[in-house]
Amino acid sequence: MKNILTLTFIFISSFSFAQDGKMAQTPPAEILQQIKIDVVYLASDYLQGRGTGTIGEERAADYIVHRFQQIGLKPKGENQTWFQEFPFFEITNPHATDKGRIEGKGKNVIGFLDNGAKNTVIVGGHYDHLGMGGSGSLHAGEPEIHNGADDNASGIAAMFRIAEYLKNSNLKSNNYMFIAFSGEEKGLFGSKYFAANPTIDIERINYMFNMDMVGMLNEEKVLAVQGTGTSPTWKPILEKKNAQGLDIKGRESGVGPSDHTSFYLKDIPVLHFFTGQHSHYHKPSDDSENLNYEGIISVADFMISLVEQADGSKLTFTKTKDSSEKKAAAFKVTLGVMPDYVYTGKGMRVDSVIKGRVGDKGGLKNGDVIMKIGDINVEDIYKYMEGLAKFKKGDSTEVVVLRGKKLKKKKLKVTFE
Ligand SMILES: [Zn+2]
């Protein structure tokens, strides 16, 4: 541990943070400082991108244990340890005939706040990232460390903040379990394993909160919250005006590309928090200097306020439509663009176009708002997915976009490959 603390100190002293000082309510300096320490350490090159099953994952796991101990949590992994090991596998080249299969072990880190209550609330997020790149990376070129500051050092730092608050609060009607998952980037391996092999009685899990990328809160303070349909408790409290001034953009489905899905599929109410897609996503440039640290506190404090409002008896679970899951499985083609998940207008805004892919070849540009694909009117991101599901490789179609500040209408032709 000594080693880690020394290193943390070095990172902090050699790192300059953008201070804007214009925030109406500057959060207490110590909270802000702690969140920076957590993110800067987890997203440092020393952890080599926290790839599941690597030495970097191990270093990150040790740091998480150190913080859990500092906060005063108790270990709740396997055999009274902090860890829960799980197997993972990876198909290295899905297009090759002799598919390379890598197998290994990753580990979840689990801390517990025991209030002697009947039910337990789980707050978690993944701490693994892409390591030196690999199939999940959008980086073209030589392997490079993917530090994953937003994805998802930010979520882990927010989790520590929530744990610290709950430890010192009088919210005692639930126990709280904090889980740092690994294996997420390779396919939700850690959370799936926990949901299948929970270290507490699964019937007594009240609900689960997941944070994945909460470090890039924008100026409009838009926070995407998924899973609002998984319990009747959520919508009324999410719709209330919040003290953090966040503009909540809710989606009902309990299924999405992160760890909350593993819990939803076990009939547990979930909420997933996400500040939105950006150009550093899954690239080596997802570094700690890009993050909005006050924003991380806002998200954490907002989540704490939800815990306060949901306090009481066990929540009722409701199934959601989960259209995205089935539609996603039906996809045969892709435009090769990253959608802007926090865009609130009509259409589907493209955050970034991936070079050399279908959209790029057809002339799509970053910031374009897709209004139509073929004869499908793209009302929102879900209509966009529905639209894409209708095409197969080799099909050509027209894509109508609005471009630039003046929202000039452009018609493009794309050919799916
Ligand atoms: Zn992530």
Coordinates of C-alpha atoms and ligand atoms in Angstrom, one line a residue:
M1 CA 0.0 0.0 0.0
K2 CA 2.9 2.3 0.8
N3 CA 4.0 2.1 -2.8
I4 CA 0.6 3.1 -4.1
L5 CA 0.3 6.1 -1.8
T6 CA 3.7 7.4 -2.8
L7 CA 2.8 7.0 -6.5
T8 CA -0.5 8.7 -5.9
F9 CA 1.3 11.6 -4.4
I10 CA 3.6 11.9 -7.3
F11 CA 0.8 11.8 -9.8
I12 CA -1.1 14.5 -8.0
S13 CA 1.8 16.9 -7.6
S14 CA 2.8 16.5 -11.3
F15 CA -0.7 17.0 -12.6
S16 CA -2.3 20.4 -13.1
F17 CA -6.1 20.6 -13.0
A18 CA -8.2 23.1 -14.8
Q19 CA -9.8 25.1 -12.1
D20 CA -12.7 27.2 -13.3
G21 CA -13.9 28.6 -10.0
K22 CA -17.1 29.9 -11.6
M23 CA -19.2 27.1 -10.3
A24 CA -22.1 28.5 -8.2
Q25 CA -21.6 25.9 -5.5
T26 CA -18.0 24.8 -5.3
P27 CA -18.0 21.4 -3.7
P28 CA -15.9 21.0 -0.6
A29 CA -12.3 20.9 -1.7
E30 CA -11.5 17.6 -0.1
I31 CA -14.2 15.7 -2.0
L32 CA -13.0 17.2 -5.3
Q33 CA -9.4 16.5 -4.4
Q34 CA -10.2 12.8 -3.5
I35 CA -12.1 12.3 -6.7
K36 CA -9.1 13.6 -8.7
I37 CA -6.7 11.4 -6.9
D38 CA -8.8 8.3 -7.6
V39 CA -9.3 9.1 -11.3
V40 CA -5.7 10.2 -11.9
Y41 CA -4.3 7.1 -10.2
L42 CA -6.7 4.6 -11.9
A43 CA -6.1 6.2 -15.3
S44 CA -2.3 6.5 -15.0
D45 CA 0.0 4.7 -17.3
Y46 CA 1.2 2.7 -14.3
L47 CA -2.0 0.7 -14.6
Q48 CA -1.5 0.1 -18.3
G49 CA -5.1 0.4 -19.3
R50 CA -6.4 -2.0 -16.6
G51 CA -6.9 -4.9 -19.0
T52 CA -8.8 -7.9 -17.5
G53 CA -6.4 -10.5 -16.3
T54 CA -3.3 -8.2 -16.5
I55 CA -1.0 -6.8 -13.9
G56 CA -2.7 -3.4 -14.5
E57 CA -6.0 -4.9 -13.4
E58 CA -4.3 -6.3 -10.3
R59 CA -2.9 -2.9 -9.4
A60 CA -6.3 -1.3 -9.9
A61 CA -7.9 -3.9 -7.7
D62 CA -5.4 -3.3 -4.9
Y63 CA -6.1 0.4 -5.0
I64 CA -9.8 -0.2 -4.8
V65 CA -9.3 -2.4 -1.7
H66 CA -7.1 0.3 -0.2
R67 CA -9.9 2.8 -0.7
F68 CA -12.7 0.5 0.5
Q69 CA -10.6 -0.1 3.7
Q70 CA -10.1 3.7 4.2
I71 CA -13.8 4.2 3.9
G72 CA -14.5 1.5 6.4
L73 CA -16.2 -1.2 4.3
K74 CA -15.9 -4.9 5.0
P75 CA -14.8 -7.5 2.4
K76 CA -17.7 -9.4 0.8
G77 CA -16.1 -11.4 -2.0
E78 CA -15.4 -15.1 -1.9
N79 CA -14.2 -16.7 1.4
Q80 CA -14.2 -13.4 3.4
T81 CA -11.8 -11.8 0.9
W82 CA -12.3 -8.6 -1.1
F83 CA -12.2 -10.5 -4.4
Q84 CA -14.4 -12.7 -6.5
E85 CA -12.6 -14.4 -9.3
F86 CA -14.3 -15.3 -12.6
P87 CA -13.3 -16.9 -15.9
F88 CA -13.4 -15.0 -19.1
F89 CA -12.7 -15.8 -22.7
E90 CA -12.1 -13.7 -25.8
I91 CA -12.3 -14.5 -29.5
T92 CA -9.4 -12.4 -30.8
N93 CA -10.3 -12.3 -34.5
P94 CA -13.9 -13.0 -35.3
H95 CA -13.2 -12.9 -39.0
A96 CA -10.4 -15.5 -39.1
T97 CA -11.1 -19.1 -39.8
D98 CA -8.9 -20.3 -37.0
K99 CA -10.4 -18.1 -34.4
G100 CA -7.9 -17.3 -31.6
R101 CA -9.4 -17.9 -28.2
I102 CA -7.8 -16.4 -25.2
E103 CA -8.9 -17.5 -21.8
G104 CA -8.1 -16.1 -18.4
K105 CA -9.3 -15.0 -15.0
G106 CA -10.4 -11.6 -13.8
K107 CA -11.6 -10.4 -10.5
N108 CA -14.4 -8.3 -9.0
V109 CA -13.7 -6.2 -5.9
I110 CA -16.5 -6.2 -3.4
G111 CA -17.0 -4.1 -0.3
F112 CA -19.9 -4.1 2.1
L113 CA -21.6 -1.7 4.5
D114 CA -23.5 -3.8 6.9
N115 CA -26.4 -2.0 8.6
G116 CA -27.9 -5.2 9.9
A117 CA -30.8 -4.5 7.5
K118 CA -32.8 -7.2 5.6
N119 CA -32.2 -5.8 2.1
T120 CA -29.1 -4.7 0.3
V121 CA -28.6 -2.0 -2.3
I122 CA -25.8 -2.5 -4.8
V123 CA -23.8 0.4 -6.2
G124 CA -21.2 -0.5 -8.8
G125 CA -19.3 0.1 -12.0
H126 CA -16.5 -1.6 -14.0
Y127 CA -12.9 -0.8 -13.3
D128 CA -11.4 -2.7 -16.2
H129 CA -10.6 -1.1 -19.5
L130 CA -9.0 -2.0 -22.8
G131 CA -5.4 -2.4 -21.8
M132 CA -3.3 -1.7 -24.9
G133 CA -6.2 -1.7 -27.2
G134 CA -7.6 -4.8 -28.8
S135 CA -10.9 -5.4 -30.6
G136 CA -12.9 -2.9 -28.5
S137 CA -10.5 -0.1 -29.4
L138 CA -11.3 2.7 -31.9
H139 CA -7.6 3.5 -32.1
A140 CA -5.9 2.9 -35.4
G141 CA -2.2 2.2 -35.3
E142 CA 0.3 0.7 -33.0
P143 CA -0.9 -0.6 -29.6
E144 CA -1.1 2.1 -27.0
I145 CA -2.2 2.4 -23.4
H146 CA -5.9 3.1 -23.2
N147 CA -6.2 4.8 -19.8
G148 CA -10.0 4.8 -19.6
A149 CA -10.3 7.9 -17.4
D150 CA -14.0 8.4 -18.2
D151 CA -14.5 4.7 -19.0
N152 CA -14.6 4.0 -16.2
A153 CA -12.2 5.4 -13.6
S154 CA -14.9 8.1 -13.3
G155 CA -17.5 5.6 -12.2
I156 CA -15.2 4.0 -9.6
A157 CA -14.3 7.5 -8.2
A158 CA -18.1 8.3 -7.9
M159 CA -18.7 4.9 -6.2
F160 CA -16.1 5.8 -3.5
R161 CA -17.8 9.1 -3.0
I162 CA -21.2 7.5 -2.6
A163 CA -19.8 4.8 -0.2
E164 CA -18.1 7.5 2.0
Y165 CA -21.4 9.4 2.2
L166 CA -23.5 6.4 3.0
K167 CA -21.1 5.2 5.6
N168 CA -21.5 8.4 7.5
S169 CA -25.2 8.9 6.9
N170 CA -28.2 7.8 8.9
L171 CA -29.7 5.8 5.9
K172 CA -29.7 2.5 7.7
S173 CA -32.8 0.7 6.3
N174 CA -30.6 -1.1 3.7
N175 CA -27.2 -2.6 3.7
Y176 CA -25.0 -1.3 0.8
M177 CA -22.7 -3.3 -1.3
F178 CA -20.1 -1.7 -3.6
I179 CA -18.8 -3.7 -6.5
A180 CA -16.0 -2.8 -8.9
F181 CA -16.5 -5.2 -11.8
S182 CA -13.9 -6.4 -14.2
G183 CA -14.3 -8.1 -17.5
E184 CA -16.9 -5.6 -18.6
E185 CA -15.1 -4.5 -21.8
K186 CA -14.8 -8.1 -22.9
G187 CA -18.5 -8.8 -22.4
L188 CA -19.9 -8.1 -18.9
F189 CA -18.1 -11.1 -17.6
G190 CA -17.6 -9.9 -14.0
S191 CA -21.2 -8.7 -13.4
K192 CA -22.7 -11.8 -15.1
Y193 CA -20.6 -14.0 -12.9
F194 CA -21.7 -12.1 -9.8
A195 CA -25.3 -12.2 -10.8
A196 CA -25.0 -16.0 -11.2
N197 CA -22.9 -16.5 -8.1
P198 CA -23.9 -13.6 -5.7
T199 CA -22.1 -13.4 -2.4
I200 CA -25.3 -12.4 -0.7
D201 CA -28.9 -13.7 -1.0
I202 CA -30.0 -12.6 -4.4
E203 CA -33.6 -12.4 -3.2
R204 CA -32.5 -9.7 -0.7
I205 CA -31.0 -7.4 -3.3
N206 CA -33.2 -4.3 -3.3
Y207 CA -31.9 -2.6 -6.5
M208 CA -28.7 -1.9 -8.4
F209 CA -27.1 1.4 -9.5
N210 CA -24.5 1.2 -12.2
M211 CA -22.2 4.0 -13.3
D212 CA -20.3 3.7 -16.6
M213 CA -18.7 6.9 -17.9
V214 CA -19.9 9.7 -15.6
G215 CA -16.9 12.0 -16.1
M216 CA -17.9 14.1 -19.1
L217 CA -20.9 16.0 -17.9
N218 CA -21.5 18.7 -20.5
E219 CA -22.5 22.4 -20.1
E220 CA -26.2 21.6 -20.3
K221 CA -25.6 19.1 -17.5
V222 CA -27.4 16.3 -19.4
L223 CA -27.3 13.0 -17.6
A224 CA -28.6 9.8 -19.3
V225 CA -30.4 7.5 -16.9
Q226 CA -31.3 4.1 -18.2
G227 CA -33.7 1.5 -16.6
T228 CA -36.4 4.0 -15.5
G229 CA -39.0 1.4 -16.4
T230 CA -37.5 -1.3 -14.1
S231 CA -39.5 -0.1 -11.0
P232 CA -42.5 2.2 -10.6
T233 CA -40.4 4.0 -7.9
W234 CA -38.0 5.5 -10.4
K235 CA -39.9 7.9 -12.7
P236 CA -41.6 10.0 -10.0
I237 CA -38.3 10.7 -8.2
L238 CA -36.3 11.2 -11.4
E239 CA -38.8 13.7 -12.8
K240 CA -38.5 15.9 -9.7
K241 CA -36.3 18.9 -9.9
N242 CA -32.9 18.0 -8.6
A243 CA -30.5 20.0 -6.4
Q244 CA -27.6 19.4 -8.8
G245 CA -29.4 21.1 -11.7
L246 CA -29.0 18.0 -13.9
D247 CA -31.1 17.6 -17.0
I248 CA -32.2 13.9 -16.7
K249 CA -32.7 12.1 -19.9
G250 CA -34.4 8.8 -19.0
R251 CA -34.8 5.6 -20.9
E252 CA -37.0 2.7 -19.8
S253 CA -35.1 -0.3 -20.8
G254 CA -33.2 -2.3 -18.3
V255 CA -31.0 -3.8 -21.0
G256 CA -28.0 -1.8 -22.3
P257 CA -24.3 -2.3 -23.0
S258 CA -23.1 -2.2 -19.3
D259 CA -23.2 -4.1 -16.1
H260 CA -26.7 -3.2 -14.9
T261 CA -28.0 -5.5 -17.6
S262 CA -26.7 -8.6 -15.6
F263 CA -28.9 -7.6 -12.6
Y264 CA -31.9 -6.6 -14.6
L265 CA -31.9 -10.0 -16.2
K266 CA -32.2 -11.4 -12.6
D267 CA -35.4 -9.3 -12.1
I268 CA -33.7 -6.7 -10.0
P269 CA -34.6 -3.0 -10.5
V270 CA -31.7 -1.1 -11.9
L271 CA -30.6 2.4 -12.9
H272 CA -27.6 3.1 -15.1
F273 CA -25.9 6.6 -15.1
F274 CA -24.0 7.9 -18.1
T275 CA -22.8 11.4 -19.0
G276 CA -22.6 10.7 -22.7
Q277 CA -20.5 9.6 -25.7
H278 CA -17.5 11.6 -26.8
S279 CA -14.6 11.7 -29.2
H280 CA -12.1 10.1 -26.8
Y281 CA -14.4 7.0 -26.3
H282 CA -12.3 3.8 -26.5
K283 CA -9.2 5.7 -27.6
P284 CA -5.8 6.2 -25.9
S285 CA -6.9 9.9 -25.4
D286 CA -9.5 9.1 -22.8
D287 CA -7.3 10.7 -20.2
S288 CA -7.8 12.3 -16.8
E289 CA -7.2 15.9 -18.0
N290 CA -10.4 15.8 -20.1
L291 CA -12.8 15.1 -17.2
N292 CA -15.3 17.3 -15.5
Y293 CA -14.6 16.5 -11.9
E294 CA -17.3 18.8 -10.4
G295 CA -19.6 16.9 -12.8
I296 CA -18.6 13.5 -11.2
I297 CA -19.6 15.0 -7.8
S298 CA -22.9 16.2 -9.2
V299 CA -23.7 12.7 -10.5
A300 CA -22.7 11.0 -7.2
D301 CA -24.7 13.5 -5.2
F302 CA -27.7 13.1 -7.4
M303 CA -27.5 9.3 -7.0
I304 CA -27.2 9.7 -3.2
S305 CA -30.4 11.8 -3.3
L306 CA -32.1 9.0 -5.2
V307 CA -31.0 6.5 -2.5
E308 CA -32.5 8.8 0.1
Q309 CA -35.8 9.1 -1.8
A310 CA -36.0 5.3 -2.4
D311 CA -35.3 4.6 1.2
G312 CA -37.9 2.3 2.9
S313 CA -39.3 -1.1 1.8
K314 CA -38.0 -3.2 -1.0
L315 CA -38.8 -1.9 -4.5
T316 CA -41.1 -3.5 -6.9
F317 CA -39.5 -4.9 -10.1
T318 CA -41.1 -4.3 -13.5
K319 CA -40.0 -5.8 -16.8
T320 CA -39.3 -3.3 -19.7
K321 CA -39.7 -3.8 -23.4
D322 CA -36.0 -4.4 -24.0
S323 CA -36.4 -3.7 -27.7
S324 CA -32.8 -2.7 -28.0
E325 CA -31.5 -6.1 -27.1
K326 CA -33.5 -8.0 -29.7
K327 CA -33.0 -5.4 -32.3
A328 CA -29.3 -5.4 -31.7
A329 CA -29.1 -9.1 -32.2
A330 CA -30.8 -8.7 -35.5
F331 CA -28.2 -6.2 -36.8
K332 CA -26.4 -7.3 -39.9
V333 CA -25.0 -3.9 -40.9
T334 CA -23.6 -0.8 -39.3
L335 CA -22.8 2.7 -40.4
G336 CA -19.7 2.8 -38.3
V337 CA -20.6 5.9 -36.3
M338 CA -20.7 6.7 -32.5
P339 CA -24.2 8.0 -31.6
D340 CA -24.5 11.0 -29.3
Y341 CA -26.5 9.4 -26.5
V342 CA -27.3 12.6 -24.7
Y343 CA -28.6 14.5 -27.7
T344 CA -32.1 15.6 -26.9
G345 CA -33.4 16.9 -30.2
K346 CA -35.2 15.1 -33.0
G347 CA -33.1 12.6 -35.1
M348 CA -29.9 10.8 -34.2
R349 CA -26.9 13.0 -33.8
V350 CA -23.6 11.5 -34.8
D351 CA -20.9 12.1 -32.3
S352 CA -18.1 10.8 -34.3
V353 CA -17.6 9.0 -37.6
I354 CA -15.2 6.1 -37.7
K355 CA -12.6 6.5 -40.5
G356 CA -12.9 4.0 -43.3
R357 CA -16.3 2.6 -42.4
V358 CA -19.6 2.8 -44.3
G359 CA -20.7 6.2 -42.9
D360 CA -17.3 7.8 -43.6
K361 CA -17.3 6.5 -47.1
G362 CA -20.8 7.8 -47.8
G363 CA -19.7 11.3 -46.6
L364 CA -21.2 11.4 -43.1
K365 CA -19.5 14.0 -40.8
N366 CA -19.1 14.4 -37.1
G367 CA -22.1 16.3 -35.7
D368 CA -24.5 15.3 -38.5
V369 CA -28.0 14.7 -37.4
I370 CA -29.5 11.7 -39.2
M371 CA -33.2 12.3 -40.0
K372 CA -33.9 9.5 -42.4
I373 CA -32.5 6.1 -43.5
G374 CA -34.2 4.8 -46.6
D375 CA -37.9 5.4 -46.0
I376 CA -37.5 5.2 -42.2
N377 CA -37.9 8.5 -40.3
V378 CA -35.3 8.5 -37.6
E379 CA -37.2 10.1 -34.6
D380 CA -34.5 9.0 -32.1
I381 CA -31.7 6.6 -31.5
Y382 CA -34.1 3.6 -31.3
K383 CA -35.7 4.4 -34.6
Y384 CA -32.2 4.6 -36.0
M385 CA -31.5 1.1 -34.7
E386 CA -34.8 -0.2 -36.1
G387 CA -34.0 1.4 -39.4
L388 CA -30.6 -0.2 -39.6
A389 CA -32.0 -3.7 -38.8
K390 CA -33.9 -3.6 -42.1
F391 CA -30.7 -3.7 -44.2
K392 CA -28.2 -6.3 -45.1
K393 CA -24.7 -6.3 -46.5
G394 CA -24.5 -5.0 -50.1
D395 CA -27.7 -2.8 -49.8
S396 CA -27.4 0.8 -50.8
T397 CA -29.7 3.4 -49.4
E398 CA -30.2 7.2 -49.0
V399 CA -29.4 8.8 -45.6
V400 CA -30.8 12.3 -45.0
V401 CA -28.8 14.4 -42.5
L402 CA -28.9 17.9 -41.1
R403 CA -25.5 19.4 -41.0
G404 CA -23.7 22.4 -39.3
K405 CA -25.1 25.3 -37.3
K406 CA -27.6 26.1 -40.0
L407 CA -28.8 22.5 -40.1
K408 CA -28.5 22.3 -43.9
K409 CA -30.3 19.3 -45.3
K410 CA -28.0 16.9 -47.2
K411 CA -28.7 13.6 -49.0
L412 CA -26.0 11.0 -48.9
K413 CA -25.7 7.6 -50.3
V414 CA -24.3 4.7 -48.3
T415 CA -23.5 1.1 -49.3
F416 CA -23.5 -1.3 -46.4
E417 CA -20.6 -3.8 -46.3
Ligands
ZN1 ZN -17.4 1.3 -19.8

